[in-house]
CSV table of C-alpha atoms in Angstrom, one decimal:
chain,number,residue,atom,x,y,z
A,777,MET,CA,-0.1,-0.1,-0.1
A,778,ILE,CA,1.2,3.4,-1.0
A,779,PRO,CA,0.2,6.8,0.2
A,780,ILE,CA,-1.8,8.9,-2.2
A,781,SER,CA,0.7,11.6,-1.2
A,782,TYR,CA,3.6,9.7,-3.5
A,783,TYR,CA,1.4,9.3,-6.2
A,784,ILE,CA,0.4,12.9,-6.2
A,785,THR,CA,4.1,14.1,-5.8
A,786,LEU,CA,5.0,12.1,-9.1
A,787,SER,CA,2.6,13.4,-11.0
A,788,ALA,CA,3.5,17.0,-9.8
A,789,ILE,CA,7.0,16.0,-11.0
A,790,LEU,CA,6.2,14.9,-14.3
A,791,PHE,CA,3.9,17.8,-14.9
A,792,THR,CA,7.1,20.0,-13.8
A,793,ILE,CA,9.1,18.7,-16.1
A,794,GLY,CA,6.7,18.7,-19.2
A,795,ALA,CA,6.0,22.7,-18.3
A,796,VAL,CA,10.2,23.3,-18.4
A,797,CYS,CA,9.7,21.2,-21.8
A,798,VAL,CA,7.3,23.8,-23.4
A,799,LEU,CA,9.3,26.3,-22.0
A,800,ILE,CA,12.8,26.0,-22.9
A,801,ARG,CA,12.2,23.8,-26.4
A,802,ARG,CA,11.9,25.4,-29.6
A,803,ASN,CA,11.4,22.5,-31.9
A,804,ALA,CA,7.5,22.2,-31.8
A,805,ILE,CA,6.9,18.9,-31.9
A,806,ILE,CA,8.8,18.5,-28.9
A,807,ILE,CA,6.9,21.3,-27.5
A,808,PHE,CA,3.7,19.2,-28.0
A,809,MET,CA,5.5,16.2,-26.6
A,810,GLY,CA,5.5,18.4,-23.8
A,811,ILE,CA,1.7,19.3,-23.4
A,812,GLU,CA,1.2,15.3,-23.6
A,813,LEU,CA,3.6,14.8,-20.8
A,814,MET,CA,1.4,17.4,-18.6
A,815,LEU,CA,-1.9,15.6,-19.8
A,816,ASN,CA,-0.6,12.3,-18.7
A,817,ALA,CA,0.6,13.7,-15.3
A,818,ALA,CA,-3.0,14.9,-14.5
A,819,ASN,CA,-4.2,11.6,-16.2
A,820,LEU,CA,-2.5,9.6,-13.1
A,821,ALA,CA,-3.7,12.2,-10.3
A,822,PHE,CA,-7.1,11.7,-11.9
A,823,VAL,CA,-6.6,7.8,-11.8
A,824,ALA,CA,-4.6,7.8,-7.8
A,825,PHE,CA,-7.6,10.2,-6.6
A,826,ALA,CA,-10.3,7.7,-8.2
A,827,ASN,CA,-9.0,5.0,-6.1
A,828,GLN,CA,-9.0,7.0,-3.2
A,829,HIS,CA,-12.5,7.5,-3.5
A,830,GLN,CA,-13.3,4.5,-5.0
A,831,VAL,CA,-15.4,6.3,-7.5
A,832,LEU,CA,-15.3,5.7,-11.1
A,833,SER,CA,-15.8,9.0,-12.4
A,834,GLY,CA,-12.1,10.0,-12.1
A,835,GLN,CA,-11.2,7.0,-14.6
A,836,ILE,CA,-14.1,7.8,-17.2
A,837,PHE,CA,-12.2,11.7,-16.8
A,838,VAL,CA,-9.1,10.5,-17.5
A,839,PHE,CA,-11.1,7.9,-20.8
A,840,PHE,CA,-12.2,11.7,-22.2
A,841,ILE,CA,-9.0,13.4,-21.8
A,842,MET,CA,-7.3,10.8,-23.5
A,843,THR,CA,-10.1,11.3,-26.4
A,844,VAL,CA,-9.6,14.9,-26.3
A,845,ALA,CA,-5.5,14.6,-26.5
A,846,ALA,CA,-6.1,12.1,-29.8
A,847,ALA,CA,-8.2,15.0,-31.8
A,848,GLU,CA,-6.1,17.4,-30.5
A,849,VAL,CA,-2.6,15.4,-31.5
A,850,ALA,CA,-4.2,15.2,-35.3
A,851,VAL,CA,-5.3,18.7,-35.6
A,852,GLY,CA,-2.0,19.9,-33.9
A,853,LEU,CA,0.4,17.9,-35.9
A,854,ALA,CA,-1.5,18.6,-39.3
A,855,LEU,CA,-1.1,22.6,-38.0
A,856,ILE,CA,2.6,21.6,-37.6
A,857,VAL,CA,2.9,19.9,-41.0
A,858,THR,CA,1.2,23.2,-42.6
A,859,ILE,CA,3.3,25.6,-41.0
A,860,PHE,CA,6.1,23.5,-42.3
A,861,ARG,CA,5.3,23.8,-45.6
A,862,THR,CA,4.8,27.5,-45.4
A,863,LYS,CA,8.0,28.2,-43.2
A,864,HIS,CA,10.6,25.3,-44.1
A,865,SER,CA,10.9,25.6,-40.0
A,866,ILE,CA,9.1,24.2,-36.9
A,867,ASP,CA,11.2,26.5,-34.7
A,868,VAL,CA,8.8,28.2,-32.8
A,869,ASP,CA,11.2,31.4,-32.5
A,870,GLN,CA,10.8,32.0,-36.1
A,871,LEU,CA,7.3,31.8,-36.3
A,872,SER,CA,7.2,35.5,-35.7
A,873,SER,CA,5.2,36.8,-38.5
A,874,LEU,CA,2.2,38.0,-36.2
A,875,LYS,CA,4.9,39.8,-34.0
A,876,GLY,CA,3.4,43.4,-33.7
B,725,MET,CA,9.9,-0.5,3.2
B,726,THR,CA,7.8,-2.8,1.9
B,727,ALA,CA,8.2,-4.5,-1.2
B,728,ASN,CA,5.2,-2.4,-3.1
B,729,LEU,CA,7.1,0.8,-2.1
B,730,ILE,CA,10.5,-0.3,-3.7
B,731,PHE,CA,8.8,-1.2,-6.9
B,732,PHE,CA,7.0,2.1,-6.8
B,733,LEU,CA,10.3,4.1,-6.2
B,734,ILE,CA,12.2,2.3,-9.0
B,735,LEU,CA,9.1,2.8,-11.4
B,736,ALA,CA,9.2,6.6,-10.5
B,737,LEU,CA,12.7,6.2,-11.2
B,738,VAL,CA,12.1,4.9,-14.6
B,739,SER,CA,9.3,7.6,-15.5
B,740,ILE,CA,11.2,10.4,-14.0
B,741,GLY,CA,13.8,9.7,-16.5
B,742,ALA,CA,12.1,9.1,-19.3
B,743,ALA,CA,10.9,12.5,-18.8
B,744,LEU,CA,13.9,13.8,-18.5
B,745,GLY,CA,15.3,11.9,-21.8
B,746,LEU,CA,12.6,13.6,-23.7
B,747,LEU,CA,13.5,17.4,-21.9
B,748,PHE,CA,17.2,16.5,-22.9
B,749,SER,CA,17.5,14.7,-26.0
B,750,ARG,CA,18.4,16.7,-28.9
B,751,ASN,CA,17.2,14.6,-31.5
B,752,ALA,CA,13.3,14.2,-32.0
B,753,VAL,CA,13.1,10.9,-32.5
B,754,TYR,CA,14.7,9.8,-29.3
B,755,ALA,CA,12.6,12.2,-27.4
B,756,ALA,CA,9.2,10.4,-28.9
B,757,LEU,CA,11.0,7.5,-28.0
B,758,PHE,CA,11.6,8.2,-24.2
B,759,LEU,CA,7.8,9.8,-24.1
B,760,VAL,CA,6.7,6.0,-24.8
B,761,LEU,CA,8.8,4.8,-22.3
B,762,ASN,CA,6.9,7.1,-19.8
B,763,PHE,CA,3.8,6.4,-21.0
B,764,ILE,CA,4.4,2.6,-20.7
B,765,THR,CA,5.4,3.4,-17.5
B,766,VAL,CA,2.4,5.5,-17.1
B,767,ALA,CA,0.3,2.7,-17.8
B,768,ILE,CA,1.9,0.2,-14.9
B,769,TYR,CA,0.7,3.0,-12.6
B,770,TYR,CA,-2.8,2.4,-13.5
B,771,LEU,CA,-2.3,-1.3,-13.2
B,772,LEU,CA,-1.0,-0.5,-9.9
B,773,LEU,CA,-4.4,1.9,-9.0
B,774,ASN,CA,-6.7,-0.5,-10.1
B,775,ALA,CA,-7.8,0.7,-13.9
B,776,PRO,CA,-6.6,-1.8,-16.1
B,777,PHE,CA,-8.9,-0.7,-18.8
B,778,LEU,CA,-7.3,2.6,-18.7
B,779,ALA,CA,-3.7,1.0,-18.8
B,780,MET,CA,-5.0,-1.1,-21.8
B,781,ALA,CA,-6.5,2.5,-23.2
B,782,GLN,CA,-2.9,4.2,-22.5
B,783,VAL,CA,-0.6,1.7,-24.0
B,784,THR,CA,-3.0,1.4,-27.2
B,785,VAL,CA,-4.1,5.0,-27.7
B,786,TYR,CA,-1.4,7.0,-26.3
B,787,ALA,CA,1.9,4.8,-26.2
B,788,GLY,CA,0.4,2.9,-29.8
B,789,ALA,CA,-1.5,5.7,-31.5
B,790,ILE,CA,-0.6,8.9,-30.4
B,791,MET,CA,3.2,8.1,-30.5
B,792,VAL,CA,3.0,7.0,-34.1
B,793,LEU,CA,1.4,10.1,-35.4
B,794,PHE,CA,4.5,11.7,-33.9
B,795,LEU,CA,6.9,9.4,-35.2
B,796,PHE,CA,5.2,9.7,-38.8
B,797,VAL,CA,5.3,13.5,-38.8
B,798,ILE,CA,9.0,13.5,-37.4
B,799,MET,CA,10.2,11.4,-40.0
B,800,LEU,CA,7.9,13.4,-42.7
B,801,LEU,CA,9.5,16.8,-41.8
B,802,GLY,CA,13.5,15.5,-41.7
B,803,THR,CA,14.8,13.8,-38.3
B,804,LYS,CA,17.9,16.0,-38.9
B,805,LYS,CA,18.5,17.9,-35.8
B,806,LEU,CA,17.1,21.3,-35.1
B,807,LYS,CA,19.9,24.0,-35.2
B,808,THR,CA,20.1,25.7,-31.9
B,809,ARG,CA,21.0,29.3,-33.0
B,810,GLY,CA,20.4,32.3,-31.7
B,811,GLU,CA,19.9,30.8,-28.2
B,812,ASN,CA,17.5,32.3,-26.3
B,813,LEU,CA,19.4,32.2,-22.9
B,814,TRP,CA,17.5,34.3,-20.6
B,815,GLN,CA,14.5,32.3,-21.3
B,816,ARG,CA,16.0,29.1,-20.7
B,817,ARG,CA,17.1,30.5,-17.4
B,818,LEU,CA,14.1,31.8,-16.2
B,819,ALA,CA,12.2,28.4,-17.3
B,820,ILE,CA,14.4,26.4,-15.3
B,821,GLY,CA,14.1,29.0,-12.7
B,822,LEU,CA,10.3,28.9,-12.7
B,823,GLY,CA,10.7,25.2,-12.5
B,824,VAL,CA,13.2,24.6,-9.7
B,825,VAL,CA,11.0,26.6,-7.9
B,826,LEU,CA,7.8,24.9,-8.3
B,827,LEU,CA,9.9,21.6,-7.9
B,828,GLY,CA,10.9,23.1,-4.6
B,829,GLU,CA,7.3,24.1,-3.8
B,830,ILE,CA,6.2,20.4,-4.4
B,831,ALA,CA,9.1,18.9,-2.3
B,832,SER,CA,8.0,21.0,0.5
B,833,LEU,CA,4.6,20.1,0.4
B,834,PHE,CA,5.8,16.5,0.4
B,835,PHE,CA,8.4,16.7,3.0
B,836,ILE,CA,6.4,19.1,5.3
B,837,GLN,CA,2.5,19.1,4.8
B,838,GLY,CA,3.3,15.4,5.3
B,839,ARG,CA,3.4,12.3,3.2
B,840,GLY,CA,0.8,10.2,4.3
B,841,GLY,CA,-2.6,10.6,3.2
B,842,ALA,CA,-4.8,7.9,2.2
B,843,LEU,CA,-3.3,4.5,1.3
B,844,LEU,CA,-4.0,3.0,-2.3
B,845,GLY,CA,-3.9,-0.4,-3.2
B,846,ASP,CA,-5.7,-3.0,-4.2
B,847,ILE,CA,-9.5,-2.7,-3.8
B,848,GLY,CA,-11.4,-5.3,-5.5
B,849,THR,CA,-10.7,-6.8,-9.5
B,850,LYS,CA,-14.1,-5.6,-10.5
B,851,PHE,CA,-12.9,-1.8,-9.6
B,852,GLY,CA,-11.9,-0.3,-12.5
B,853,GLY,CA,-12.6,-3.2,-15.3
B,854,PRO,CA,-14.2,-2.7,-18.8
B,855,GLU,CA,-17.2,-3.6,-17.3
B,856,ALA,CA,-17.7,-1.6,-14.7
B,857,ILE,CA,-16.4,1.3,-17.0
B,858,GLY,CA,-18.7,0.6,-19.6
B,859,LEU,CA,-21.6,0.6,-17.4
B,860,GLU,CA,-20.9,3.9,-16.0
B,861,LEU,CA,-19.9,5.6,-19.3
B,862,PHE,CA,-23.2,4.7,-21.0
B,863,ASN,CA,-25.3,5.3,-17.7
B,864,GLN,CA,-24.0,8.4,-16.4
B,865,TYR,CA,-22.0,9.8,-19.3
B,866,LEU,CA,-23.7,9.0,-22.4
B,867,LEU,CA,-23.8,12.3,-23.5
B,868,PRO,CA,-20.4,13.2,-23.2
B,869,PHE,CA,-19.5,10.2,-25.0
B,870,GLU,CA,-21.5,11.2,-27.6
B,871,ILE,CA,-19.9,14.3,-27.8
B,872,THR,CA,-16.7,12.9,-27.9
B,873,SER,CA,-17.5,11.2,-31.1
B,874,ILE,CA,-18.4,14.4,-32.6
B,875,LEU,CA,-15.0,15.8,-31.4
B,876,LEU,CA,-13.0,13.0,-32.8
B,877,LEU,CA,-14.9,13.5,-36.0
B,878,VAL,CA,-13.8,17.3,-36.2
B,879,GLY,CA,-10.3,16.6,-35.5
B,880,MET,CA,-10.1,13.9,-38.5
B,881,ILE,CA,-11.9,16.6,-40.9
B,882,GLY,CA,-9.3,19.1,-39.3
B,883,ALA,CA,-6.4,16.8,-40.0
B,884,ILE,CA,-7.2,16.3,-43.6
B,885,VAL,CA,-8.6,20.1,-44.7
B,886,LEU,CA,-5.5,21.1,-43.1
B,887,THR,CA,-2.9,18.7,-44.8
B,888,LYS,CA,-4.7,19.1,-48.2
B,889,GLU,CA,-2.5,20.1,-50.9
B,890,ASP,CA,-4.3,22.0,-53.5
């Protein structure tokens, strides 16, 4: 038996790594992966709390997060491919056409 | 220290190591593979937390479908390493500083507020199985489930329209 705080701490550490990944990397695909890592960390917390309260709603929520993440990845990667076609780069620092 | 806790800690090390590999690897393909490893360790956590259905969905949807999509796009765009010219150093330092602050807060919560809490473990094989999930999904969450299908349709059409060459 493992205390819930261990799971929540692990989830928070994974979330932090994902957030730092989004902040310091330039490659749009790797930034995307950081977002996936953060979603996954949140899912872990959901499942841990579902186990604590013995209510299935937490797990159902994770199921919905997975489907939303799948849709998000499909559209996001399509956007990245389109950006690569027009700009020939997926470096987020170079996507500054809208800079005021 | 029980065997369970040792197992948890080893798995946590693998999970955090894979996440750090994603953070620091220069090659996008390696980053994607590290992320697959992380997803699989999280799936094992789901098994420990009585969520077998979600664990399998995690392996097939996340580690399978989504990461194959990522790898496909990486291959499509070319695997060459991204040039890191014009390093935005202040941004990187700020990000790492904020990350360290966040980790410090987590550590202080963990060590000061107490690391107890409810004990999580096996709560019956029925909980979180496909049958239980299906009953809950189609009894209580039918409308969100149907809306999800529309969302997936929109995502599919969006991906096709965005990448269509004309």
